[in-house]
PDB file of C-alpha atoms in Angstrom:
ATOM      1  CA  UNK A   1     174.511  -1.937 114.764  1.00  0.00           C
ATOM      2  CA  UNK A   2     170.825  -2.186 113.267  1.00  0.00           C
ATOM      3  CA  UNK A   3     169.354   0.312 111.068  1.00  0.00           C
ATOM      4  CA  UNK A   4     166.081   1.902 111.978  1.00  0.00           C
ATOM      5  CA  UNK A   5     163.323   2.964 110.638  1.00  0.00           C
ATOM      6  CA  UNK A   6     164.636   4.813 106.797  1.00  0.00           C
ATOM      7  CA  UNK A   7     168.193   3.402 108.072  1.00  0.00           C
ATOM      8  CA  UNK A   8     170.839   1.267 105.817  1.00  0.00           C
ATOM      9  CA  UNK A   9     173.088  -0.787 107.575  1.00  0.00           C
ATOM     10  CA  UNK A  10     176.676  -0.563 104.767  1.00  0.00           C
ATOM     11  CA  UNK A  11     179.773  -2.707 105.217  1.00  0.00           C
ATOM     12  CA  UNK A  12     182.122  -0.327 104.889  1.00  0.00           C
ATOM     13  CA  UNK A  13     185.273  -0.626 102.028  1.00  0.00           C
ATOM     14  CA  UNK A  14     186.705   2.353 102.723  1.00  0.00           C
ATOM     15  CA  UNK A  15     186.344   5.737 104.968  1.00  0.00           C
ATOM     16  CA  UNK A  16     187.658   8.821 104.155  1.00  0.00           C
ATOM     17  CA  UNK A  17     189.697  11.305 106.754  1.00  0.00           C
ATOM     18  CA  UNK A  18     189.139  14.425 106.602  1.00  0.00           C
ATOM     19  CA  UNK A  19     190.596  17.901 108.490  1.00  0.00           C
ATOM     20  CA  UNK A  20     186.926  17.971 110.256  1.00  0.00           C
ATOM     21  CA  UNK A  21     187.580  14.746 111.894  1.00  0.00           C
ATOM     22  CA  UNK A  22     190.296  16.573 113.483  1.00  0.00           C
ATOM     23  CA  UNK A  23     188.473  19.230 114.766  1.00  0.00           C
ATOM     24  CA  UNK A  24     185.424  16.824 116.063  1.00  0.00           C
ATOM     25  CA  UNK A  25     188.816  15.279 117.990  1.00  0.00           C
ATOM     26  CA  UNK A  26     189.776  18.453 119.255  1.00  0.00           C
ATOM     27  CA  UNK A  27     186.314  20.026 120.481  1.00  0.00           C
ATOM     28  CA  UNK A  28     186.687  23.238 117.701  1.00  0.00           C
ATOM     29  CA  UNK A  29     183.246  21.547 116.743  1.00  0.00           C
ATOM     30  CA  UNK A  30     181.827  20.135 119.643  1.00  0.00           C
ATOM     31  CA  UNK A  31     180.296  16.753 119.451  1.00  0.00           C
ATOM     32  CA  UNK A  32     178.154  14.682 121.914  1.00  0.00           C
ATOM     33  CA  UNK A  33     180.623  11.851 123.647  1.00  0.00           C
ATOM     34  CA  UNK A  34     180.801   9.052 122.903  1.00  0.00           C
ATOM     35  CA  UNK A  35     181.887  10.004 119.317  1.00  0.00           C
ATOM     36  CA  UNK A  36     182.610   7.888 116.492  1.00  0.00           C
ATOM     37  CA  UNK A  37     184.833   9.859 114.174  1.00  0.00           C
ATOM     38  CA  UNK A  38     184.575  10.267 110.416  1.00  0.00           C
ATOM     39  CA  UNK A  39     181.703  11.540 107.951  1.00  0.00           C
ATOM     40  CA  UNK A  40     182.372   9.776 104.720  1.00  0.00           C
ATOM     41  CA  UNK A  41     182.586   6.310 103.376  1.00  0.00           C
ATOM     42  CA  UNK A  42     181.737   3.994 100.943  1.00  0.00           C
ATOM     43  CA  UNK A  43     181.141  -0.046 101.094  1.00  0.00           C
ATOM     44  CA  UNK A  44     178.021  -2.484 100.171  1.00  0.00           C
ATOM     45  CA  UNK A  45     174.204  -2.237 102.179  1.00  0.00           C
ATOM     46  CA  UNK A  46     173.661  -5.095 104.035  1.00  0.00           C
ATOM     47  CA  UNK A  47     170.638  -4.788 105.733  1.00  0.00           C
ATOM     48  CA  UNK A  48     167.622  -2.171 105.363  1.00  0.00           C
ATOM     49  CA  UNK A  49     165.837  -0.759 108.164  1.00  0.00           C
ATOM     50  CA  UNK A  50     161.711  -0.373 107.915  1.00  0.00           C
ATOM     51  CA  UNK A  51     160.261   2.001 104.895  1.00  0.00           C
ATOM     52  CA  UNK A  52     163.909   2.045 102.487  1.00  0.00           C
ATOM     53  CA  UNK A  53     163.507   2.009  98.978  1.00  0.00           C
ATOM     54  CA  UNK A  54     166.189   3.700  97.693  1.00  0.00           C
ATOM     55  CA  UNK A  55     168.801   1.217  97.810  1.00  0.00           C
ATOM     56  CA  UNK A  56     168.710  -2.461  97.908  1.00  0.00           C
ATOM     57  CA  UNK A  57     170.794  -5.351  99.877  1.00  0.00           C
ATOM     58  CA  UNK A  58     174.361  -5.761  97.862  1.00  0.00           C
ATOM     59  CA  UNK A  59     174.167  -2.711  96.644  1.00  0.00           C
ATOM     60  CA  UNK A  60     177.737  -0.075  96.173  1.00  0.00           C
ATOM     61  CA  UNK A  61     177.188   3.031  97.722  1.00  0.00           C
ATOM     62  CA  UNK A  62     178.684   6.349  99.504  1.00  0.00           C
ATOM     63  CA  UNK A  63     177.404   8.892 101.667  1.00  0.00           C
ATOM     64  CA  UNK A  64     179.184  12.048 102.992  1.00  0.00           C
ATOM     65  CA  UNK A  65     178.333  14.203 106.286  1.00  0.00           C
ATOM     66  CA  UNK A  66     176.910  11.809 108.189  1.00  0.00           C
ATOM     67  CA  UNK A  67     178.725  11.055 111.603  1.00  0.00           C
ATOM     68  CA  UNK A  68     180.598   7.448 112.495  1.00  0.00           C
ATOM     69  CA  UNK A  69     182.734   6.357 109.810  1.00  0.00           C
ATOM     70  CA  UNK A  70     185.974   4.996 111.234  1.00  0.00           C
ATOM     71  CA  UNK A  71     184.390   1.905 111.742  1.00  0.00           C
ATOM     72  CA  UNK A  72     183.398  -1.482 110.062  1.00  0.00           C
ATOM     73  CA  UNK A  73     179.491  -0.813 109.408  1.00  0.00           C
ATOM     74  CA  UNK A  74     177.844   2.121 109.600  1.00  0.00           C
ATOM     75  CA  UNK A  75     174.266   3.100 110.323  1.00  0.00           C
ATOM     76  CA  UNK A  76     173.539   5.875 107.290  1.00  0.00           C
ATOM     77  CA  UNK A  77     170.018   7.628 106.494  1.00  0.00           C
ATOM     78  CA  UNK A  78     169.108   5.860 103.288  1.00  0.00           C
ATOM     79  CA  UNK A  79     167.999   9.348 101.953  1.00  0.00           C
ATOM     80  CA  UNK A  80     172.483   9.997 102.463  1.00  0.00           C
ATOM     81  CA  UNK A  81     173.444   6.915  99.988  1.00  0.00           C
ATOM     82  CA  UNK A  82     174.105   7.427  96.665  1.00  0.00           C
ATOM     83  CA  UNK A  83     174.681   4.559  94.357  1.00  0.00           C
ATOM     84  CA  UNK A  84     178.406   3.932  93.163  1.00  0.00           C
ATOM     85  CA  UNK A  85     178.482   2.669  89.430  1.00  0.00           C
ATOM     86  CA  UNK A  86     180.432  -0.448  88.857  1.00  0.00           C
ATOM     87  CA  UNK A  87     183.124   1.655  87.034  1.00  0.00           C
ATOM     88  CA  UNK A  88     184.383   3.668  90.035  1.00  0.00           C
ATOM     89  CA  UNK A  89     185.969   1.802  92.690  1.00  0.00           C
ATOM     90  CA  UNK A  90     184.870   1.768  96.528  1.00  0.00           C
ATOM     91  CA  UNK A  91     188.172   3.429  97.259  1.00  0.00           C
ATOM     92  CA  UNK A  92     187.903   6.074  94.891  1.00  0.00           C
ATOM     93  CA  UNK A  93     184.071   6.399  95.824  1.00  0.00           C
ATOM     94  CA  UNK A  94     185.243   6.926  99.241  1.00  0.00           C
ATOM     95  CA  UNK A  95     187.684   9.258  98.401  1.00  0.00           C
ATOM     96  CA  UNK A  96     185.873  11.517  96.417  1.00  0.00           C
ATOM     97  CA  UNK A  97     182.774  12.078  98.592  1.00  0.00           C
ATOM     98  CA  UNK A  98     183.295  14.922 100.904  1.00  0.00           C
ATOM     99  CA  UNK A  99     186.357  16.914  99.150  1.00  0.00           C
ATOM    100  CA  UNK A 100     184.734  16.079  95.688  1.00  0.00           C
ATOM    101  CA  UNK A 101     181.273  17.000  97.058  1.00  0.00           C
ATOM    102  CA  UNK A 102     183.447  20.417  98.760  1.00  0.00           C
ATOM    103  CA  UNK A 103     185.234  21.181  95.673  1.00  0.00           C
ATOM    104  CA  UNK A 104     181.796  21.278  93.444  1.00  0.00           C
ATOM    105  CA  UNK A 105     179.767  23.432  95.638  1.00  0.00           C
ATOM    106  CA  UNK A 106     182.535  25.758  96.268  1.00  0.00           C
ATOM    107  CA  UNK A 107     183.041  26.032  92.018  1.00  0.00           C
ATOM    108  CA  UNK A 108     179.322  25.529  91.332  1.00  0.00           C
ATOM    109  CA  UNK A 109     177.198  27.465  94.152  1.00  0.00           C
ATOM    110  CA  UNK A 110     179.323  29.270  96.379  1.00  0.00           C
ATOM    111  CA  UNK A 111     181.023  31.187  94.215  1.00  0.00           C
ATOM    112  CA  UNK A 112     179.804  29.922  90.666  1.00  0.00           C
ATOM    113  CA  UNK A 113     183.087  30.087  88.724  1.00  0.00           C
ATOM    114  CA  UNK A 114     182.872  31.261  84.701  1.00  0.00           C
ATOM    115  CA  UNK A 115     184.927  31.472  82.049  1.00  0.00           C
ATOM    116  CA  UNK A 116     186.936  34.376  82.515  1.00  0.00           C
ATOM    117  CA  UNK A 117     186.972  34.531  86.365  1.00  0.00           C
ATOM    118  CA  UNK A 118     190.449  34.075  88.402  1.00  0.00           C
ATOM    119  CA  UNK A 119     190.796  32.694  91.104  1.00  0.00           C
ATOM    120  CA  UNK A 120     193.571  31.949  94.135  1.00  0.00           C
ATOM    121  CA  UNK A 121     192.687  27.909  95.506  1.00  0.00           C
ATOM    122  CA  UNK A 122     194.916  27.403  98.711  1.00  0.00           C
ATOM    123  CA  UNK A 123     196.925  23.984  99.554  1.00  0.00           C
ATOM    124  CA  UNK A 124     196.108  23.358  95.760  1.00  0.00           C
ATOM    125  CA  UNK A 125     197.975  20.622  96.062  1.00  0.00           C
ATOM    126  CA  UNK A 126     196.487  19.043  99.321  1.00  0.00           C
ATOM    127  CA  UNK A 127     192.609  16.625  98.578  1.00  0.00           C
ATOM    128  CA  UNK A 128     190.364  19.316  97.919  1.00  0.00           C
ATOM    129  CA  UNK A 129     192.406  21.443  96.940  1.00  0.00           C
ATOM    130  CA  UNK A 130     193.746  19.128  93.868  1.00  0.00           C
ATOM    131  CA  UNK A 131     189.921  18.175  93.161  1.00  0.00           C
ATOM    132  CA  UNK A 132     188.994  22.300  93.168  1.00  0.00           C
ATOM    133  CA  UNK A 133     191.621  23.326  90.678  1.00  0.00           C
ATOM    134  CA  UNK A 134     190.242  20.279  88.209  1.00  0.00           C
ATOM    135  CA  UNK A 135     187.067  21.584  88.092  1.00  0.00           C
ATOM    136  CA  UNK A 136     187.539  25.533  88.588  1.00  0.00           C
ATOM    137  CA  UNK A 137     189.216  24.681  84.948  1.00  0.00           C
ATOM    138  CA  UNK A 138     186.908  23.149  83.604  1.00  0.00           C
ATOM    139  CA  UNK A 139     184.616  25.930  84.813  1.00  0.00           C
ATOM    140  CA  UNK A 140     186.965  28.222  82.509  1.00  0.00           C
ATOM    141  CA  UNK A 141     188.814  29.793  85.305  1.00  0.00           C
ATOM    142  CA  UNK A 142     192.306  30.908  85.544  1.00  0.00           C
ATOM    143  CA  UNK A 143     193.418  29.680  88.321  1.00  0.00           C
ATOM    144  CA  UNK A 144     196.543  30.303  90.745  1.00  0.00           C
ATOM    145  CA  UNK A 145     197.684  27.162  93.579  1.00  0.00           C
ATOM    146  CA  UNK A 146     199.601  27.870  96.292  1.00  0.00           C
ATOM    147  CA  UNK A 147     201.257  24.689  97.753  1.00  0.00           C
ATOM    148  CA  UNK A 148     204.506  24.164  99.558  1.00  0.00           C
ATOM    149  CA  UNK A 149     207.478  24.083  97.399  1.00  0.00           C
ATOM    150  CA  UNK A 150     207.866  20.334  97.494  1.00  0.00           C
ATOM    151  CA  UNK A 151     204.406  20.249  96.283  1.00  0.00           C
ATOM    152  CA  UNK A 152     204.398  22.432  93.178  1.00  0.00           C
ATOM    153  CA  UNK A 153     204.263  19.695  90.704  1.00  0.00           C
ATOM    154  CA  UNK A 154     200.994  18.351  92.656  1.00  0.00           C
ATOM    155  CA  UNK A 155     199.160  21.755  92.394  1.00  0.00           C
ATOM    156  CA  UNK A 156     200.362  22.157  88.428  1.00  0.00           C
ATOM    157  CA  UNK A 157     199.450  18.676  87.310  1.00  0.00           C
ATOM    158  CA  UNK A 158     195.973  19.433  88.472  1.00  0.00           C
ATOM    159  CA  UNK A 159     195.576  22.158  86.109  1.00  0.00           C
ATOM    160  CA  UNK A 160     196.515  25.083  87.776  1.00  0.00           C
ATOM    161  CA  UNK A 161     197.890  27.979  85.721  1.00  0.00           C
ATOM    162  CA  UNK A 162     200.364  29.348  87.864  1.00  0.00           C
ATOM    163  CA  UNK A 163     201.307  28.023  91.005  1.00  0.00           C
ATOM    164  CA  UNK A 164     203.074  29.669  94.077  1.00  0.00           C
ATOM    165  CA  UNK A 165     205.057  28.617  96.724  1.00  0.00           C
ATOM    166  CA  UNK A 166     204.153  28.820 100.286  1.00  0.00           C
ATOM    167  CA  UNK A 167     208.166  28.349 101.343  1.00  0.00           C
ATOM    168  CA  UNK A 168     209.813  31.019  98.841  1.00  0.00           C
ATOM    169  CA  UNK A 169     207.159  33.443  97.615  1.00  0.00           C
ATOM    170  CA  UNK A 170     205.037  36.141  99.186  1.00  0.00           C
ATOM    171  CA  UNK A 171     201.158  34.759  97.628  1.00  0.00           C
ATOM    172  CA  UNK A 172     199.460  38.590  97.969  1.00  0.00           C
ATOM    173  CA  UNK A 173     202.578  40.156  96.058  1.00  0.00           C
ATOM    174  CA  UNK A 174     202.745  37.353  93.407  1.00  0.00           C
ATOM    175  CA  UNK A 175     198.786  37.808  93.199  1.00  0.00           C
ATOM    176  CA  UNK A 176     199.248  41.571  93.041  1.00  0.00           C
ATOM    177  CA  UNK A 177     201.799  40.608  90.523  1.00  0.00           C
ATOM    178  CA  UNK A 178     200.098  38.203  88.110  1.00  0.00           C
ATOM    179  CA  UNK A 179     196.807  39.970  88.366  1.00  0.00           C
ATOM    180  CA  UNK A 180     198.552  43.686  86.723  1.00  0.00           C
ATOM    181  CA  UNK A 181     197.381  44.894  90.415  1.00  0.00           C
ATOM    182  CA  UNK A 182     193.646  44.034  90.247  1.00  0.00           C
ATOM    183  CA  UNK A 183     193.414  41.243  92.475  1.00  0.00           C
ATOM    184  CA  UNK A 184     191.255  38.309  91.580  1.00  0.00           C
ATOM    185  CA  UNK A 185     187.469  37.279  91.769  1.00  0.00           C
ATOM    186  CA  UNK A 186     187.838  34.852  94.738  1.00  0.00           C
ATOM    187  CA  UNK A 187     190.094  33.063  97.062  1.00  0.00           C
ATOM    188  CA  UNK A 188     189.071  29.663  97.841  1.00  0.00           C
ATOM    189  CA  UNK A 189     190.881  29.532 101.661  1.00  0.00           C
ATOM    190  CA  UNK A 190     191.219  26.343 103.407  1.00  0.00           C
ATOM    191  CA  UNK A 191     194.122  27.163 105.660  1.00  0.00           C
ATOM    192  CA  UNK A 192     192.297  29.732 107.883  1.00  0.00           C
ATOM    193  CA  UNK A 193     194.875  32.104 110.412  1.00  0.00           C
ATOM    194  CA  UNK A 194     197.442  32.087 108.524  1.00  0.00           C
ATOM    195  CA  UNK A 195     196.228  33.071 105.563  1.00  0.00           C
ATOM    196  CA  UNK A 196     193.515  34.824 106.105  1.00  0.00           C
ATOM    197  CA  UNK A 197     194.336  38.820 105.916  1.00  0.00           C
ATOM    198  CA  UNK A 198     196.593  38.380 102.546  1.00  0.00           C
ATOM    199  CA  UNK A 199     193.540  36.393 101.511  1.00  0.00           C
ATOM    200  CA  UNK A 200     191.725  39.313 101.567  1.00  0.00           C
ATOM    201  CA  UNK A 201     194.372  41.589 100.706  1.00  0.00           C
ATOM    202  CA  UNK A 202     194.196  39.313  97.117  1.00  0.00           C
ATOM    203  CA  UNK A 203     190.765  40.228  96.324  1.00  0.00           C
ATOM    204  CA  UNK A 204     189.180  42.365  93.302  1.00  0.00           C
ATOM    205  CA  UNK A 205     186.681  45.210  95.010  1.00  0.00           C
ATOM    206  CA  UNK A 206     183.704  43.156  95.524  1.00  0.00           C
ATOM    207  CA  UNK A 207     185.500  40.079  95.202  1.00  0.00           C
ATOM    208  CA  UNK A 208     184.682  36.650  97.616  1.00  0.00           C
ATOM    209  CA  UNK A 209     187.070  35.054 100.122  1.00  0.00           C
ATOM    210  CA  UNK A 210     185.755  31.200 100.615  1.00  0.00           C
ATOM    211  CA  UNK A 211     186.632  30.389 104.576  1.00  0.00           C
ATOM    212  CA  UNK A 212     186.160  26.865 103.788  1.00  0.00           C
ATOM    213  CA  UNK A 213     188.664  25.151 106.359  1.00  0.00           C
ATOM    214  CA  UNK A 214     191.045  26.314 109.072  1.00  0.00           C
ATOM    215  CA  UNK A 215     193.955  23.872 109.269  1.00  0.00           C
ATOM    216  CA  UNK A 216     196.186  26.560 110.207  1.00  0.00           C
ATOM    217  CA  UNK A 217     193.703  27.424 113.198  1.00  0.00           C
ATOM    218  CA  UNK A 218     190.748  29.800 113.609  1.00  0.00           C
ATOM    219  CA  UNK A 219     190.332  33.261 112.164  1.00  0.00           C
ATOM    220  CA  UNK A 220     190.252  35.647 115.098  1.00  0.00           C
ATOM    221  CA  UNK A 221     186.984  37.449 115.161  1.00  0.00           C
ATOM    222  CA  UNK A 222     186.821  40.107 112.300  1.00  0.00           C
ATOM    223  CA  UNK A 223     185.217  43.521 112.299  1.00  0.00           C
ATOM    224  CA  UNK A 224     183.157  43.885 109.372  1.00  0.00           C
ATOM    225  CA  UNK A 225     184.314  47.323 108.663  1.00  0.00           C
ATOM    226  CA  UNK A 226     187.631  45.922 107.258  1.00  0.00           C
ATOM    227  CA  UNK A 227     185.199  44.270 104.554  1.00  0.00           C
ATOM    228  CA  UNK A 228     183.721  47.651 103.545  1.00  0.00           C
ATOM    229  CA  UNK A 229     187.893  49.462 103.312  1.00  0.00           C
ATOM    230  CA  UNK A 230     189.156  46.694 101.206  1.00  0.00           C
ATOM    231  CA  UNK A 231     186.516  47.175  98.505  1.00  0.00           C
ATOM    232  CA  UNK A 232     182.986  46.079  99.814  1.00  0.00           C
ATOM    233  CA  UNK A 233     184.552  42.371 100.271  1.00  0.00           C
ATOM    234  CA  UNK A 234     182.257  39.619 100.398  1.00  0.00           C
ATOM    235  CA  UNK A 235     182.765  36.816 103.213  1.00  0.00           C
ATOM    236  CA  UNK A 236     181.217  33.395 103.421  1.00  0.00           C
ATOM    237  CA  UNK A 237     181.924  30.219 105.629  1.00  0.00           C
ATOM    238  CA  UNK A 238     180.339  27.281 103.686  1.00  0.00           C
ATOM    239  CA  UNK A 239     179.821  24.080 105.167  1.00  0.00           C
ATOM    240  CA  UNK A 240     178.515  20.880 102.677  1.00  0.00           C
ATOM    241  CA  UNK A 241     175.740  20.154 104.695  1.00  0.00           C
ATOM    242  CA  UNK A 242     173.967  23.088 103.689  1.00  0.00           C
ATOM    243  CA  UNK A 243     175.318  22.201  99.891  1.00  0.00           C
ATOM    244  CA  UNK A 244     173.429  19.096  99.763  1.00  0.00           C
ATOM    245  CA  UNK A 245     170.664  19.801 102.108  1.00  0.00           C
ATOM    246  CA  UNK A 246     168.038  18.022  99.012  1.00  0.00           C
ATOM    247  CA  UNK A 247     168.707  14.737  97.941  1.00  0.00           C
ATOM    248  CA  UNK A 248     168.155  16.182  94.799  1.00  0.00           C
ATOM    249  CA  UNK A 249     171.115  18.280  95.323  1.00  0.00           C
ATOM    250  CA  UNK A 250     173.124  15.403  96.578  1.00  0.00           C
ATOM    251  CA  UNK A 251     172.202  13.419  93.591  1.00  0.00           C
ATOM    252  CA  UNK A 252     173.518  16.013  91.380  1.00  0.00           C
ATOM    253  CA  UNK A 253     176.640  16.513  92.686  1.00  0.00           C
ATOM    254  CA  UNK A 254     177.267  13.081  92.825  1.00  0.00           C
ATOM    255  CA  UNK A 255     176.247  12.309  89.340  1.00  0.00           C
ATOM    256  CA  UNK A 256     178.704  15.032  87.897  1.00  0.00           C
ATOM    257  CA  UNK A 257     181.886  13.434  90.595  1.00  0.00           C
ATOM    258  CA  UNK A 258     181.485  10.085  89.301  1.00  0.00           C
ATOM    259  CA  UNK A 259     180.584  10.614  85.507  1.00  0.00           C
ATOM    260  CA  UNK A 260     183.648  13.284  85.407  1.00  0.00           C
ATOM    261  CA  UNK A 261     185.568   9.781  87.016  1.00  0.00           C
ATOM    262  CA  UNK A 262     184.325   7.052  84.899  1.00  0.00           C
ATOM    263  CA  UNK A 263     185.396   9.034  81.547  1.00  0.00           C
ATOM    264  CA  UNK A 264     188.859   9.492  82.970  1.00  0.00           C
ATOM    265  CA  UNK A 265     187.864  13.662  83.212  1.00  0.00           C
ATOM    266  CA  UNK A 266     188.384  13.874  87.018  1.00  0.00           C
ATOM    267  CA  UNK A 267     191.650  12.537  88.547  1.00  0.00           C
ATOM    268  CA  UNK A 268     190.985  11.170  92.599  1.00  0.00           C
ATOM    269  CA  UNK A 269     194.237  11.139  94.170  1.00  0.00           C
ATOM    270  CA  UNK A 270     194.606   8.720  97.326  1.00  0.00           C
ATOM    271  CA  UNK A 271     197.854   9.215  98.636  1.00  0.00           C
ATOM    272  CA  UNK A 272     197.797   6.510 101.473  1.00  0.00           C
ATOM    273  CA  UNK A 273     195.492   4.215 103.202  1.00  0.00           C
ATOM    274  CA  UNK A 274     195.784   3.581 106.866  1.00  0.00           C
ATOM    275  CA  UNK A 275     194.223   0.263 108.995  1.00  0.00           C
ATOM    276  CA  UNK A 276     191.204   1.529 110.680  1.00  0.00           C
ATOM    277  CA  UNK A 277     193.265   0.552 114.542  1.00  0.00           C
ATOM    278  CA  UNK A 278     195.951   3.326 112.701  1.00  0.00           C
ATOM    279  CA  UNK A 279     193.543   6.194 112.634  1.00  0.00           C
ATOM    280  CA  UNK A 280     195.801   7.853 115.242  1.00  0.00           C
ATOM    281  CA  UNK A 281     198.795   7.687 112.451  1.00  0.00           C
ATOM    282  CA  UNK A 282     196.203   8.871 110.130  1.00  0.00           C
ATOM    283  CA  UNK A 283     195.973  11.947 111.748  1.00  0.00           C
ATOM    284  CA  UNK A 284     199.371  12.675 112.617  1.00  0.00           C
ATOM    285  CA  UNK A 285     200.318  12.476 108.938  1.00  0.00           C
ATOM    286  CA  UNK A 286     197.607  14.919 107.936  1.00  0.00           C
ATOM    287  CA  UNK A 287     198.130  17.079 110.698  1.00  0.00           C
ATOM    288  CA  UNK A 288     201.797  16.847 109.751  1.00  0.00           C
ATOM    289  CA  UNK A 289     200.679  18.577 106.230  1.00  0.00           C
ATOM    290  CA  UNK A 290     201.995  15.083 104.820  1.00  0.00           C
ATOM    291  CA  UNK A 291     199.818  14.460 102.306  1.00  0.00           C
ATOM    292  CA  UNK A 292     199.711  14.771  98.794  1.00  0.00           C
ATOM    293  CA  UNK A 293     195.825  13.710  97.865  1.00  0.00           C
ATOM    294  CA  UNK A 294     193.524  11.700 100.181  1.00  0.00           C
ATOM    295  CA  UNK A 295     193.924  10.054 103.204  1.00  0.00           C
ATOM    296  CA  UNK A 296     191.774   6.784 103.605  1.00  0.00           C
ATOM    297  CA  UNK A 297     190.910   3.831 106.622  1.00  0.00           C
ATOM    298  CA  UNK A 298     190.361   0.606 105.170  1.00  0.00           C
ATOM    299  CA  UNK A 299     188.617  -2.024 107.945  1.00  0.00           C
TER     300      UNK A 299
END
């Protein structure tokens, strides 16, 4: 393809899949056909379209929420690329973009974590999840991880204080449990129906649930009132676009990712790598609930 006017053409190294690609599949967020699939990558510009400045040809960059990614090059909005320094790798550049880009706005902005604060991070053990429980701790947070049992160790190794099992524990009573009966600040939900009404059920009064995901399917509509009788409840659905809607914000949150990287302070765990003509198997397995850090498509 050839970029346009503020366009960079990038070779792509590596693209990231993600749970959204699955719903663009699916039609739970409706896209205009023909779609290319995928909204993060990372690789080397190539060729500049009219008016860019703000990278050059042979530069390393990534971008995040920007459509058309399972593929070899990619037509991204200059204003989208960030530059990757020579000490990450395009793989872990790639890897890091949308979940590490998820997992600092949910710590940072949506609910800005101190020290202090508790809170529950579901599928702690799962891409964001992993990346979330880094850096709720180093925001000073207790934090809990639920995970599958065979996951435990993933969730703990990542920092998480106590960690409960999907497969053999109730996660509201151990909250109830662990928290003396208070509940905690937020609940950083990724998993959606399934978990949704013990989600809230964990919460302080005037605590936050985070709907950030809904792997386990949508949340049937709410009433509001329910809010109001578990203790004035706040409710958000965050999505990153509106996280990094400045490149100044972008900037930001990619500076911290990839400083927190290079000094060995942020561990970016790709579990496998699939051919770009396996994207299909890529899915499966993280449909399956496979995986056990990121999921990448090399070309």
């Amino acid at each position: 393809p050839e970029p346009g006017p503020g366009e960079a053409r990038v070779k792509l190294a590596a693209s990231g899949v993600n749970f959204i690609d699955i719903y663009h599949r699916k039609g739970l967020y409706p896209g205009k056909l023909p779609l290319t699939l995928g909204q993060e990558g990372a690789g080397t510009v190539d060729m500049l379209g009219e008016g860019v400045s703000d990278v050059q040809v042979g530069d390393h960059v990534a971008y995040a929420s920007v459509q058309g990614a399972y593929a070899e090059y990619a037509i991204v909005p200059a204003a989208r690329l960030v530059p990757v320094p020579a000490s990450v790798p395009l793989e872990q550049a790639a890897a890091v973009m949308l979940q590490g880009m998820t997992a600092h706005y949910l710590a940072f902005s949506t609910f800005a974590l101190k020290p202090g604060d508790t809170a529950l991070v579901h599928a702690a053990a799962g891409g964001v999840g992993q990346l979330l429980v880094q850096i709720a701790k180093r925001r000073g947070a207790r934090v809990f991880g639920t995970a599958s049992a065979a996951k435990l160790d993933l969730a703990r190794a990542a920092g998480a204080d106590e960690v409960i099992s999907y497969n053999e524990d109730d996660f509201e009573a151990a909250v109830k449990r662990l928290t003396d009966g208070k509940g905690v600040d937020v609940v950083y939900d990724s998993v959606g129906k399934t978990t949704f009404d013990k989600s809230l059920n964990c919460l302080r009064p005037r605590g936050y649930l985070v709907l950030y995901g809904q792997s386990s399917g949508p949340v049937p509509p709410l009433d509001p009132q329910v809010l109001n009788g578990k203790g004035s409840l706040f409710l958000t659905r965050p999505t990153p676009g509106h996280y990094t809607a400045t490149r100044a914000e972008l900037m930001e949150r990619a500076t911290d990712l990839f400083s927190w990287i290079a000094a060995g302070e942020l561990n970016v765990a790709i579990d496998q790598s699939f051919a770009l003509d396996a994207a299909a198997d890529a899915h499966r397995y993280l449909e399956g609930r496979n995986t056990k850090g990121k999921v990448l498509l090399l070309p």
